[in-house]
């Protein structure tokens, strides 16, 4: 386990999956990251690479070859190597091997850099193409944050998108493949207040037309907030498992470089909505920031 610390926060990152596992606010020892209780969901904040979401028949095609790959990709299930570390910054790296190349044929180096600055944790995803041809990839976050019911009800919690009257949510078909149509989810003063029914339809609110790339998780009953900013990333999702008989004590905020599979497209990786490309021998960095209040 790797630890970052400054006067405001203590952060823990697991080398397995380079997964953020804890953010503790030192002023009151409040934990912000979900504890991975398997009764609800046994992860904290898995990395999504080199694909995001589910695929049609769990496969995709590239240059005429079909590949099977695990949901959300393999990065979350691999041990990363610590490249460098200090009190406030750590870099962890993953390279291609026989296991990854059976699912994803590229040579690559995938580096995650966590850096702590005041009350903000920055997460950089650095994708290096070590192949001799253009590489297609997807990368994203799946960060789960605690909802404490000790001093609040679920209905006290909200997601705020400043300056927006409604969320334009992508529709899904019966197989949870994305469609071209959307439906509006109205906001109250820019806020979506949570309920058990928020995620009852498709579990995930997937957004591709956000005019602002900032989301705040807040609560009427206390002052704690999680502010996620993702100016470099085009897509965003919000998820929590649907439990009709109980309140789920966490919510995931998910910046995505690319959308999951769409019903109106085939299985070609290069044709996915938002797919990223990196030229041979080059790299690309996409990042987002989380501020704890």
XYZ file of C-alpha atoms in Angstrom:
293
model
C 0.000 0.000 0.000
C 1.195 3.508 -0.855
C 0.356 6.503 1.336
C 0.240 10.220 0.608
C -0.181 12.830 3.310
C -0.187 16.575 3.857
C -1.697 18.852 6.501
C -5.251 18.222 5.249
C -5.538 14.675 3.921
C -4.238 11.109 4.233
C -4.569 9.042 1.042
C -4.007 5.313 0.471
C -3.415 3.647 -2.912
C -3.187 -0.092 -3.449
C -0.519 -1.304 -5.886
C -3.027 -3.935 -7.056
C -4.994 -2.125 -9.718
C -3.352 1.189 -8.674
C -6.659 1.653 -6.856
C -7.459 4.565 -4.587
C -8.687 2.968 -1.356
C -8.917 5.799 1.173
C -9.082 9.560 1.583
C -9.247 10.669 5.213
C -9.802 14.301 6.157
C -7.433 14.904 9.045
C -9.475 17.619 10.732
C -12.128 15.113 11.855
C -10.827 11.731 10.596
C -13.740 11.438 8.147
C -13.312 8.713 5.529
C -14.530 9.725 2.075
C -13.825 6.664 -0.104
C -16.231 3.705 -0.034
C -14.999 0.829 2.151
C -15.605 -1.935 -0.434
C -18.139 -3.809 1.679
C -18.991 -6.796 -0.572
C -22.586 -6.754 0.651
C -23.012 -3.784 -1.700
C -19.916 -3.577 -3.944
C -16.468 -4.954 -3.222
C -14.343 -2.230 -4.803
C -13.200 1.290 -3.923
C -12.224 3.117 -7.116
C -11.115 0.747 -9.893
C -9.251 1.943 -12.965
C -10.950 1.412 -16.311
C -8.426 0.534 -19.051
C -8.154 -0.235 -21.940
C -11.952 -0.374 -22.321
C -14.901 1.102 -20.452
C -18.085 -0.740 -19.615
C -19.598 -3.799 -21.215
C -19.036 -4.953 -24.787
C -21.399 -6.740 -27.123
C -20.842 -10.438 -26.389
C -17.822 -9.374 -24.267
C -15.734 -8.892 -27.394
C -14.504 -6.329 -29.895
C -12.781 -6.427 -33.270
C -9.570 -4.755 -34.376
C -8.114 -5.036 -37.882
C -10.428 -7.946 -38.569
C -9.453 -9.940 -35.462
C -11.884 -10.613 -32.612
C -10.715 -10.250 -29.013
C -12.449 -11.130 -25.762
C -11.721 -8.881 -22.808
C -12.956 -8.526 -19.245
C -15.549 -5.884 -18.420
C -13.931 -2.476 -17.834
C -10.614 -3.935 -18.988
C -7.779 -5.648 -17.137
C -5.957 -2.789 -15.387
C -8.079 -3.083 -12.252
C -7.015 -6.751 -11.932
C -3.254 -6.300 -12.352
C -0.399 -5.491 -9.980
C 1.237 -2.141 -10.768
C 4.890 -1.313 -10.180
C 5.779 1.746 -8.110
C 7.971 3.955 -10.299
C 8.568 6.746 -7.825
C 7.039 7.942 -4.581
C 7.191 10.865 -2.168
C 5.014 12.158 0.675
C 2.603 13.806 -1.753
C 3.044 12.012 -5.106
C 3.242 8.432 -6.343
C 3.542 6.950 -9.836
C 2.495 3.380 -10.569
C 3.021 1.658 -13.892
C 1.657 -1.325 -15.813
C 3.181 -2.771 -19.014
C 1.903 -5.239 -21.561
C 2.512 -8.943 -21.005
C 1.244 -12.225 -22.438
C -1.946 -11.976 -20.380
C -2.862 -8.481 -21.593
C -1.847 -9.108 -25.221
C -4.280 -12.008 -25.479
C -7.056 -9.450 -24.851
C -5.441 -6.270 -26.190
C -2.694 -6.709 -28.801
C -0.673 -3.569 -28.137
C 2.620 -2.974 -26.380
C 1.955 -0.178 -23.920
C 2.978 1.433 -20.651
C 0.090 2.670 -18.520
C 1.161 5.000 -15.722
C -1.041 6.426 -12.990
C 0.198 9.470 -11.084
C -1.530 10.532 -7.881
C -0.493 13.913 -6.507
C -1.752 15.690 -3.411
C -1.950 19.492 -3.290
C -3.785 21.012 -0.359
C -7.274 19.490 -0.234
C -7.085 18.250 -3.842
C -5.996 14.857 -5.159
C -5.076 14.839 -8.843
C -5.159 11.603 -10.797
C -3.284 11.462 -14.111
C -3.661 8.597 -16.584
C -0.599 8.460 -18.863
C -0.916 6.086 -21.822
C 2.312 5.356 -23.697
C 2.123 3.537 -27.030
C 5.135 1.224 -27.254
C 3.854 -0.372 -30.470
C 4.884 0.603 -33.994
C 1.356 1.529 -35.081
C -1.528 3.669 -33.837
C -3.080 2.454 -30.595
C -6.780 2.757 -29.698
C -7.668 2.927 -26.043
C -10.230 3.951 -23.427
C -9.592 5.086 -19.880
C -11.768 6.188 -17.005
C -12.453 6.427 -13.307
C -14.974 4.548 -11.174
C -14.488 6.310 -7.829
C -16.926 5.426 -5.041
C -17.615 7.890 -2.212
C -19.285 7.241 1.119
C -22.780 8.365 1.984
C -22.991 8.379 5.760
C -26.459 7.882 7.209
C -25.347 8.557 10.787
C -26.272 12.203 10.435
C -28.196 12.299 7.143
C -30.880 10.586 5.112
C -30.280 9.468 1.530
C -32.637 12.221 0.343
C -30.328 14.813 1.924
C -27.570 13.957 -0.546
C -27.317 15.603 -3.926
C -25.159 15.903 -7.009
C -24.702 19.483 -8.120
C -23.976 20.543 -11.695
C -23.705 24.297 -11.435
C -25.715 26.289 -13.971
C -27.632 23.316 -15.423
C -31.411 22.819 -15.297
C -31.467 19.158 -16.366
C -29.181 16.233 -17.138
C -29.332 14.875 -20.686
C -29.029 11.133 -19.994
C -28.317 8.584 -22.727
C -30.995 5.930 -23.199
C -30.151 2.218 -23.150
C -31.830 -0.762 -24.792
C -32.873 -3.995 -23.050
C -29.270 -5.266 -23.191
C -27.986 -1.997 -21.635
C -26.393 -0.964 -24.914
C -26.403 2.794 -25.475
C -28.864 4.303 -27.931
C -28.781 7.580 -29.844
C -31.765 8.958 -27.924
C -31.638 10.780 -24.590
C -34.037 11.663 -21.812
C -33.992 14.641 -19.468
C -33.551 14.289 -15.726
C -34.620 17.613 -14.171
C -32.498 19.304 -11.532
C -33.558 21.580 -8.706
C -31.274 24.624 -8.555
C -28.659 22.580 -10.380
C -28.985 19.648 -7.972
C -30.067 16.052 -8.388
C -31.275 14.825 -5.003
C -30.708 11.103 -4.481
C -33.307 8.452 -3.783
C -33.536 4.682 -4.065
C -35.175 5.150 -7.455
C -32.399 7.325 -8.924
C -30.664 4.255 -10.357
C -33.642 1.907 -10.668
C -33.867 1.881 -14.471
C -30.408 1.180 -15.893
C -28.311 1.683 -12.734
C -26.014 4.184 -14.460
C -26.668 7.750 -15.550
C -24.415 8.196 -18.602
C -23.836 11.720 -19.881
C -22.291 12.963 -23.115
C -23.512 16.552 -23.366
C -22.422 18.127 -20.096
C -21.743 21.859 -20.576
C -19.743 21.870 -17.323
C -17.114 19.320 -16.352
C -17.547 19.596 -12.622
C -19.751 17.635 -10.226
C -20.161 18.184 -6.488
C -21.404 15.526 -4.097
C -22.944 17.344 -1.137
C -25.445 16.950 1.669
C -28.014 19.177 3.358
C -27.259 17.733 6.803
C -23.519 18.395 6.981
C -20.807 20.411 5.243
C -18.720 17.570 3.788
C -18.314 17.706 0.011
C -16.532 15.889 -2.810
C -15.861 18.110 -5.813
C -14.774 16.306 -8.982
C -13.407 18.312 -11.916
C -12.626 16.667 -15.247
C -11.985 19.388 -17.883
C -9.937 17.066 -20.137
C -12.518 14.279 -20.213
C -15.618 14.313 -22.416
C -17.983 11.852 -20.749
C -19.270 11.324 -17.236
C -21.336 8.699 -15.446
C -22.935 8.349 -12.037
C -23.667 4.908 -10.604
C -24.908 3.150 -7.521
C -26.417 -0.344 -7.317
C -30.197 -0.426 -7.111
C -31.525 -1.911 -3.862
C -35.314 -1.434 -3.595
C -35.392 -2.412 0.074
C -32.469 -0.402 1.494
C -30.410 2.752 1.008
C -27.030 2.118 -0.644
C -24.304 3.970 1.321
C -22.091 5.057 -1.578
C -22.171 6.607 -5.038
C -19.678 6.419 -7.896
C -18.490 9.450 -9.864
C -16.982 8.314 -13.159
C -15.132 10.464 -15.715
C -14.835 8.474 -18.956
C -12.744 9.143 -22.053
C -15.109 7.031 -24.154
C -18.635 5.665 -24.036
C -19.410 1.956 -23.590
C -20.755 -0.027 -26.542
C -23.653 1.470 -28.489
C -26.558 -0.486 -29.970
C -26.275 1.417 -33.264
C -22.591 0.553 -33.874
C -20.727 -2.643 -34.589
C -17.927 -4.204 -32.568
C -15.034 -2.327 -34.204
C -12.867 -0.750 -31.502
C -11.811 2.102 -33.769
C -15.441 3.169 -34.318
C -16.486 3.469 -30.668
C -17.845 6.837 -29.575
C -15.001 8.928 -28.175
C -12.276 6.335 -28.766
C -8.797 7.767 -28.075
C -5.753 7.260 -30.306
C -2.042 7.480 -29.576
C 0.540 7.442 -32.355
C 3.418 4.965 -32.273
C 6.025 5.966 -29.699
C 3.878 8.756 -28.286
C 1.876 9.221 -25.086
C -1.266 10.997 -23.952
C -2.295 12.163 -20.487
C -5.876 12.560 -19.247
C -6.538 13.672 -15.701
C -9.209 14.627 -13.205
C -9.143 16.214 -9.733
C -11.023 15.530 -6.532
C -11.249 18.206 -3.836
C -12.320 17.230 -0.335
C -14.233 19.685 1.827
